[in-house]
Amino acid sequence: MREFDKHTFFILLFLSFGLCFFAINTSPLWEPLESVYKGTVCDYFPPLYYGLLTLIQKTEMLPDITLRAPSAIAVALTAFSLYLFCTKIFDQQVGWWSCIILLTTAIGIFVAKMTFTLPVYVLFLTITVFCYLRKQYWLMYFFIFWGVITVGIFGLIFPLALIIIHCILINRIEKFESMHLILGTLLVLACASPWFFIKYSLYGSIFLNEVFSCQHLAPLYNVVARNHSYYYYLIPLFIAIFPWTGTLPDAFFASFSDSRNDDFENLSIMHIWWISAFIFLMVYPLKFFTMLWLIVPPLSVILGWNFYRLEKIVNEYNIFQQIKTYVWGSLITFLAMAFFWFVLGKLNTELEFSGIVIVLVTLIIYAISVICLFQFKDIHFYLMLHAGAGVMNLVFFYIFFFPVIVEQLNLKNYLSKIIG
């Protein structure tokens, strides 16, 4: 069904903004980029980027929630846009699961509480890709333009590279003409050129050097990235998408083997997106956990499509055998997360009891979900319990763990001493 249900619409709208704004004002500006940008506004940044950083600098007396609201709103809108677009392109259930998955990932909960322009750009990128899939090409170029004024030339190169690679791989090169690729690209460049020429006329070659070498981030680069190798993101990736990590292998395999023609073409650009972004992050010198947010929307769509497929297999065809491999992957994920909470509790005596409690709750939730799956064959409730595990980890972390370790996580003073 490719129509919106008004009850689902308002439930997801409430969940999107409720989860993103939950505990948003409980922590200081401790993420590395926040710490540096809090006192640094550079004229060389792209316009929207510059505007947000100027706001941060000039709102010293306002609460942190004011500074973090753009990120929280962007994450909420990204999740909700997945529901809207996936409903029209795939099915309402795909939209439902894609939205739920993105909202309940560990990194989604984390990024929504940071003063960081990446969520704003990912929102524009997500809409750009879906406009391409829906053949709304002029609207696609409109959001590419917003991406450019958010993160600079990367906002033009990255989405166009995804689209060109996708057209080549699916053998649809003739789409270049219908999408007015050259004209649209020139139009985006023309709209963004005033900022470039104004800054170049003011600063000359210094502007070019700053923009393309990122020298304004040199102190931060020296502190954060000097010891990180290309495989830095391999382990954080598994943490970032908890509690859905164990479901990825089955989703990847099914998206190639079980998708029909239209779904295959639509899912293929999601694979191109996350693979390209992951390669970019591995070779990019600056490495932060938050930058993994760039790959979460396409993974959410792939997983959402696979959950819809699994529900259809179980409910309509009563084929239960394919679910077993999925369950084993989920078991490994939950055991790994339980071990993580146990170790975190052992590192601090104040957290030891809380660590044991959350380990038990995590394992109990998984046990209940497995019972519901095998005893009642209710895969929908099984998946909802996974989402509940993500929300539960959010609540436990911010209520029990965060008040104890917040000072240890405050990197602002640490970085200011080193950069200093």
Coordinates of C-alpha atoms in Angstrom, one line a residue:
M1 CA 0.0 0.0 0.0
R2 CA 1.5 3.3 -1.1
E3 CA -0.9 5.6 0.7
F4 CA -0.4 7.3 4.0
D5 CA -2.3 6.3 7.1
K6 CA -3.1 9.4 9.2
H7 CA -2.7 7.6 12.5
T8 CA 0.8 6.2 11.4
F9 CA 1.6 9.7 10.1
F10 CA 1.0 11.4 13.5
I11 CA 2.5 8.6 15.5
L12 CA 5.8 8.8 13.6
L13 CA 5.8 12.6 13.7
F14 CA 5.4 12.5 17.5
L15 CA 8.1 9.8 17.8
S16 CA 10.5 11.7 15.5
F17 CA 10.5 14.9 17.5
G18 CA 10.0 13.3 20.9
L19 CA 13.1 11.0 20.6
C20 CA 15.3 13.6 19.0
F21 CA 14.5 16.2 21.7
F22 CA 14.6 13.8 24.6
A23 CA 17.4 14.8 27.1
I24 CA 18.8 17.2 24.5
N25 CA 19.8 19.7 27.2
T26 CA 21.4 17.3 29.7
S27 CA 25.0 17.6 28.5
P28 CA 27.5 20.4 27.9
L29 CA 29.0 21.1 24.4
W30 CA 31.5 18.2 24.7
E31 CA 31.6 16.8 21.1
P32 CA 35.0 17.7 19.6
L33 CA 33.6 19.8 16.8
E34 CA 31.3 21.7 19.2
S35 CA 34.3 22.5 21.4
V36 CA 36.3 24.1 18.7
Y37 CA 33.5 25.7 16.8
K38 CA 32.0 27.2 19.9
G39 CA 34.7 29.9 19.8
T40 CA 35.6 29.8 16.1
V41 CA 33.6 31.3 13.3
C42 CA 35.5 31.4 10.0
D43 CA 34.5 33.5 7.0
Y44 CA 35.6 30.7 4.7
F45 CA 32.8 28.3 5.7
P46 CA 29.9 27.8 3.3
P47 CA 27.0 30.3 3.9
L48 CA 24.6 28.1 5.8
Y49 CA 27.5 26.5 7.8
Y50 CA 28.8 30.0 8.6
G51 CA 25.4 31.2 9.7
L52 CA 24.9 28.3 12.1
L53 CA 28.4 28.8 13.6
T54 CA 27.8 32.5 13.9
L55 CA 24.7 31.7 15.8
I56 CA 26.6 29.4 18.1
Q57 CA 29.2 32.1 18.8
K58 CA 26.7 34.9 19.4
T59 CA 24.3 32.9 21.6
E60 CA 26.8 32.3 24.5
M61 CA 24.1 33.2 27.1
L62 CA 21.4 30.9 25.6
P63 CA 20.9 27.3 26.8
D64 CA 22.5 24.5 24.8
I65 CA 19.1 23.4 23.6
T66 CA 19.0 26.5 21.4
L67 CA 22.3 25.5 19.8
R68 CA 21.3 21.9 19.3
A69 CA 17.8 22.4 18.0
P70 CA 18.8 22.6 14.3
S71 CA 20.5 19.1 14.6
A72 CA 17.5 17.6 16.5
I73 CA 15.0 19.0 13.9
A74 CA 17.2 17.8 11.0
V75 CA 17.4 14.3 12.4
A76 CA 13.6 14.2 13.1
L77 CA 12.8 15.5 9.6
T78 CA 15.3 13.0 8.0
A79 CA 13.5 10.1 9.7
F80 CA 10.1 11.5 8.8
S81 CA 11.1 12.0 5.2
L82 CA 12.1 8.3 5.0
Y83 CA 8.5 7.5 5.9
L84 CA 7.0 9.8 3.4
F85 CA 9.3 8.9 0.4
C86 CA 9.5 5.1 1.1
T87 CA 5.8 4.9 1.4
K88 CA 5.4 6.4 -2.1
I89 CA 8.3 4.4 -3.6
F90 CA 8.0 1.0 -1.9
D91 CA 5.2 0.6 0.6
Q92 CA 3.9 2.2 3.8
Q93 CA 5.4 -0.6 5.9
V94 CA 8.8 0.1 4.4
G95 CA 8.4 3.7 5.3
W96 CA 7.3 2.8 8.8
W97 CA 10.3 0.6 9.5
S98 CA 12.8 2.9 7.8
C99 CA 11.7 5.7 10.1
I100 CA 11.7 3.6 13.2
I101 CA 15.1 2.1 12.4
L102 CA 16.8 5.5 11.9
L103 CA 15.2 7.0 15.0
T104 CA 16.3 4.1 17.3
T105 CA 19.9 3.6 16.2
A106 CA 22.5 4.5 18.7
I107 CA 24.1 7.2 16.5
G108 CA 20.7 8.7 15.6
I109 CA 20.0 9.3 19.3
F110 CA 23.5 10.7 19.7
V111 CA 23.7 13.0 16.7
A112 CA 20.4 14.7 17.5
K113 CA 21.9 16.1 20.6
M114 CA 25.0 17.6 19.0
T115 CA 25.6 21.1 17.6
F116 CA 26.7 19.7 14.2
T117 CA 25.8 20.7 10.6
L118 CA 26.1 17.1 9.3
P119 CA 22.5 16.2 10.2
V120 CA 21.4 19.3 8.2
Y121 CA 23.3 18.2 5.2
V122 CA 22.2 14.6 5.5
L123 CA 18.6 15.8 5.5
F124 CA 19.2 17.7 2.2
L125 CA 21.1 14.7 0.7
T126 CA 18.3 12.3 1.7
I127 CA 15.6 14.4 0.0
T128 CA 17.9 14.8 -3.0
V129 CA 18.3 11.0 -3.5
F130 CA 14.5 10.4 -3.2
C131 CA 13.7 13.3 -5.6
Y132 CA 15.9 11.5 -8.1
L133 CA 14.1 8.2 -7.6
R134 CA 10.8 9.9 -8.0
K135 CA 12.0 11.8 -11.1
Q136 CA 11.5 15.2 -9.6
Y137 CA 14.8 16.4 -11.1
W138 CA 14.4 20.2 -10.6
L139 CA 13.5 19.7 -7.0
M140 CA 16.6 17.5 -6.8
Y141 CA 18.8 20.3 -8.0
F142 CA 17.2 22.6 -5.5
F143 CA 18.2 20.5 -2.6
I144 CA 21.7 19.9 -4.1
F145 CA 22.1 23.6 -4.0
W146 CA 21.1 23.7 -0.3
G147 CA 23.7 20.9 0.3
V148 CA 26.4 23.1 -1.4
I149 CA 25.7 26.1 0.8
T150 CA 25.8 23.8 3.8
V151 CA 29.0 21.9 3.3
G152 CA 30.6 23.4 0.2
I153 CA 31.6 21.6 -3.0
F154 CA 31.2 18.2 -1.4
G155 CA 27.4 18.9 -1.4
L156 CA 27.5 19.0 -5.2
I157 CA 30.1 16.3 -6.0
F158 CA 28.8 13.5 -3.7
P159 CA 25.1 13.4 -4.7
L160 CA 25.9 13.8 -8.4
A161 CA 28.5 11.0 -8.2
L162 CA 25.8 8.7 -6.6
I163 CA 23.3 9.5 -9.3
I164 CA 25.8 9.1 -12.2
I165 CA 27.2 5.8 -10.8
H166 CA 23.6 4.5 -10.3
C167 CA 22.6 5.3 -13.9
I168 CA 25.6 3.6 -15.3
L169 CA 25.2 0.4 -13.1
I170 CA 21.5 0.0 -14.0
N171 CA 22.2 0.8 -17.7
R172 CA 20.1 3.9 -17.7
I173 CA 22.5 6.4 -19.2
E174 CA 19.7 8.0 -21.2
K175 CA 18.4 9.4 -18.0
F176 CA 21.1 12.0 -18.1
E177 CA 19.2 13.8 -20.8
S178 CA 15.8 13.7 -19.2
M179 CA 17.3 14.9 -15.9
H180 CA 19.1 17.8 -17.6
L181 CA 22.3 16.8 -15.8
I182 CA 24.6 19.5 -17.3
L183 CA 22.1 22.3 -17.1
G184 CA 21.1 21.4 -13.6
T185 CA 24.7 21.3 -12.4
L186 CA 25.5 24.6 -14.0
L187 CA 22.4 26.1 -12.4
V188 CA 23.5 24.9 -9.0
L189 CA 27.0 26.3 -9.6
A190 CA 25.5 29.6 -10.8
C191 CA 23.3 30.0 -7.7
A192 CA 26.2 29.2 -5.3
S193 CA 28.8 31.2 -7.2
P194 CA 28.1 34.6 -5.5
W195 CA 29.4 33.3 -2.2
F196 CA 32.5 31.9 -3.9
F197 CA 33.3 35.1 -5.9
I198 CA 32.6 37.4 -3.0
K199 CA 35.0 35.5 -0.7
Y200 CA 37.6 35.1 -3.4
S201 CA 37.5 38.9 -4.2
L202 CA 38.0 39.6 -0.4
Y203 CA 40.6 37.0 0.4
G204 CA 42.1 35.8 -2.9
S205 CA 44.3 32.7 -2.9
I206 CA 44.1 32.5 0.9
F207 CA 40.4 31.7 0.5
L208 CA 41.1 28.8 -1.9
N209 CA 43.8 27.5 0.4
E210 CA 41.6 27.6 3.4
V211 CA 38.6 26.0 1.7
F212 CA 40.4 23.1 0.0
S213 CA 43.0 22.4 2.7
C214 CA 40.8 22.9 5.8
Q215 CA 43.6 24.6 7.6
H216 CA 41.1 26.2 10.0
L217 CA 40.7 22.6 11.4
A218 CA 44.4 22.0 11.7
P219 CA 44.5 22.2 15.6
L220 CA 41.6 19.8 15.8
Y221 CA 43.1 17.6 13.2
N222 CA 46.3 17.4 15.2
V223 CA 44.4 16.4 18.4
V224 CA 41.8 14.0 17.1
A225 CA 42.9 12.5 13.8
R226 CA 46.6 12.0 13.9
N227 CA 46.5 8.5 15.3
H228 CA 43.4 7.2 13.4
S229 CA 44.0 4.8 10.5
Y230 CA 41.7 4.1 7.6
Y231 CA 39.9 1.3 9.4
Y232 CA 38.9 3.6 12.3
Y233 CA 35.1 3.3 11.5
L234 CA 34.8 -0.5 11.2
I235 CA 34.0 -1.2 14.9
P236 CA 32.1 2.1 15.5
L237 CA 29.9 1.3 12.6
F238 CA 28.5 -1.8 14.4
I239 CA 27.9 0.3 17.5
A240 CA 26.3 3.2 15.5
I241 CA 23.4 1.1 14.1
F242 CA 22.6 -0.9 17.3
P243 CA 20.1 -2.6 17.8
W244 CA 19.9 -3.4 14.1
T245 CA 23.6 -4.5 13.5
G246 CA 22.9 -8.2 13.3
T247 CA 20.1 -7.7 10.8
L248 CA 22.4 -6.2 8.1
P249 CA 23.8 -9.3 6.5
D250 CA 20.4 -10.8 5.8
A251 CA 19.1 -7.4 4.5
F252 CA 22.1 -7.0 2.2
F253 CA 21.7 -10.5 0.7
A254 CA 17.9 -10.2 0.3
S255 CA 18.1 -6.8 -1.3
F256 CA 20.1 -8.4 -4.2
S257 CA 18.5 -11.9 -4.3
D258 CA 14.8 -11.3 -3.5
S259 CA 14.1 -7.8 -4.8
R260 CA 12.1 -7.4 -8.0
N261 CA 13.2 -5.0 -10.8
D262 CA 11.8 -1.7 -9.5
D263 CA 12.8 -2.5 -5.9
F264 CA 16.3 -3.6 -7.1
E265 CA 16.9 -0.3 -8.9
N266 CA 15.7 1.8 -6.0
L267 CA 17.7 -0.2 -3.4
S268 CA 20.8 -0.2 -5.6
I269 CA 21.4 3.5 -5.1
M270 CA 21.1 3.0 -1.4
H271 CA 24.0 0.5 -1.6
I272 CA 25.9 2.9 -3.7
W273 CA 25.2 5.7 -1.2
W274 CA 26.4 3.8 2.0
I275 CA 29.4 2.2 0.3
S276 CA 30.6 5.5 -1.3
A277 CA 30.1 7.3 2.0
F278 CA 32.0 4.6 4.0
I279 CA 34.9 4.7 1.6
F280 CA 35.0 8.5 1.8
L281 CA 35.0 8.4 5.6
M282 CA 37.8 5.9 5.7
V283 CA 40.1 8.0 3.5
Y284 CA 39.1 11.4 4.9
P285 CA 41.7 12.6 7.4
L286 CA 39.3 13.9 10.0
K287 CA 37.5 11.0 11.8
F288 CA 34.6 11.4 14.2
F289 CA 31.9 8.9 15.3
T290 CA 29.2 11.4 14.4
M291 CA 30.3 11.4 10.7
L292 CA 28.9 7.8 10.4
W293 CA 25.5 9.5 10.3
L294 CA 26.1 10.0 6.6
I295 CA 25.5 6.3 5.9
V296 CA 22.6 5.6 8.3
P297 CA 19.6 6.7 6.0
P298 CA 20.4 4.3 3.2
L299 CA 21.0 1.5 5.7
S300 CA 17.7 2.3 7.3
V301 CA 15.9 2.0 3.9
I302 CA 17.6 -1.3 3.1
L303 CA 16.7 -2.7 6.5
G304 CA 13.1 -1.3 6.4
W305 CA 12.5 -3.0 3.0
N306 CA 13.9 -6.3 4.3
F307 CA 11.6 -6.1 7.4
Y308 CA 8.6 -5.6 5.1
R309 CA 9.7 -8.6 3.1
L310 CA 10.1 -10.8 6.2
E311 CA 6.7 -9.8 7.5
K312 CA 5.2 -10.7 4.1
I313 CA 6.9 -14.1 4.0
V314 CA 5.7 -15.0 7.5
N315 CA 2.2 -13.6 7.4
E316 CA 1.2 -14.3 3.8
Y317 CA 3.2 -17.4 2.9
N318 CA 3.8 -18.9 6.3
I319 CA 7.4 -19.5 5.5
F320 CA 9.3 -19.4 8.7
Q321 CA 12.6 -21.0 7.9
Q322 CA 14.3 -17.9 6.5
I323 CA 13.9 -16.1 9.9
K324 CA 16.4 -18.3 11.7
T325 CA 19.6 -16.8 10.2
Y326 CA 18.2 -13.4 11.1
V327 CA 17.6 -14.4 14.7
W328 CA 21.2 -15.6 15.1
G329 CA 22.6 -12.2 13.9
S330 CA 20.3 -10.4 16.3
L331 CA 21.5 -12.7 19.2
I332 CA 25.1 -11.8 18.5
T333 CA 24.3 -8.1 18.5
F334 CA 22.4 -8.2 21.8
L335 CA 25.1 -10.2 23.5
A336 CA 27.7 -7.8 22.3
M337 CA 25.7 -4.8 23.6
A338 CA 25.2 -6.5 26.9
F339 CA 28.9 -7.1 27.2
F340 CA 29.5 -3.4 26.4
W341 CA 27.2 -2.3 29.2
F342 CA 28.8 -4.7 31.6
V343 CA 32.3 -3.5 30.8
L344 CA 31.2 0.1 31.0
G345 CA 29.7 -0.6 34.4
K346 CA 32.9 -2.2 35.7
L347 CA 35.0 0.9 34.7
N348 CA 33.2 3.0 37.3
T349 CA 32.1 1.8 40.7
E350 CA 29.1 4.2 40.6
L351 CA 27.9 2.5 37.4
E352 CA 28.4 -1.1 38.4
F353 CA 24.9 -1.7 39.6
S354 CA 23.3 0.2 36.7
G355 CA 25.5 -1.8 34.3
I356 CA 24.2 -5.1 35.7
V357 CA 20.6 -3.9 35.5
I358 CA 20.8 -2.7 31.9
V359 CA 22.6 -6.0 30.9
L360 CA 19.7 -8.0 32.4
V361 CA 17.0 -5.8 30.8
T362 CA 18.8 -6.0 27.4
L363 CA 18.9 -9.8 27.6
I364 CA 15.3 -10.1 28.9
I365 CA 14.0 -8.0 26.0
Y366 CA 15.7 -10.2 23.5
A367 CA 14.4 -13.4 25.2
I368 CA 10.9 -12.0 25.1
S369 CA 11.2 -11.1 21.5
V370 CA 12.5 -14.6 20.6
I371 CA 9.6 -16.2 22.5
C372 CA 7.1 -14.0 20.6
L373 CA 8.8 -15.0 17.3
F374 CA 8.9 -18.7 17.7
Q375 CA 5.9 -19.3 20.0
F376 CA 3.4 -16.9 18.4
K377 CA 5.2 -16.3 15.1
D378 CA 4.6 -12.6 15.6
I379 CA 7.6 -11.0 13.7
H380 CA 6.1 -7.5 13.9
F381 CA 6.2 -7.6 17.7
Y382 CA 9.7 -9.1 17.5
L383 CA 11.0 -6.2 15.5
M384 CA 9.2 -3.6 17.6
L385 CA 10.9 -5.1 20.7
H386 CA 14.2 -4.5 18.9
A387 CA 13.2 -0.8 18.4
G388 CA 12.2 -0.8 22.1
A389 CA 15.7 -2.0 23.0
G390 CA 17.1 1.0 21.2
V391 CA 14.9 3.4 23.1
M392 CA 15.6 1.6 26.4
N393 CA 19.3 2.0 25.9
L394 CA 18.7 5.7 25.2
V395 CA 16.7 6.1 28.5
F396 CA 19.1 4.1 30.6
F397 CA 22.2 5.9 29.2
Y398 CA 20.8 9.4 29.8
I399 CA 19.2 8.7 33.2
F400 CA 21.7 6.4 34.9
F401 CA 25.1 6.5 33.0
F402 CA 25.3 10.0 31.6
P403 CA 25.1 12.0 34.9
V404 CA 28.1 10.0 36.2
I405 CA 30.4 10.2 33.2
V406 CA 29.4 13.6 31.8
E407 CA 32.5 15.3 33.1
Q408 CA 34.8 12.6 31.7
L409 CA 33.1 13.2 28.3
N410 CA 33.5 16.9 28.4
L411 CA 36.2 17.4 25.7
K412 CA 35.8 21.2 25.5
N413 CA 38.2 22.0 28.3
Y414 CA 40.5 19.2 27.3
L415 CA 40.8 20.4 23.7
S416 CA 41.1 24.0 24.7
K417 CA 44.1 23.2 26.9
I418 CA 45.8 21.3 24.0
I419 CA 44.9 23.7 21.3
G420 CA 45.4 26.6 23.4

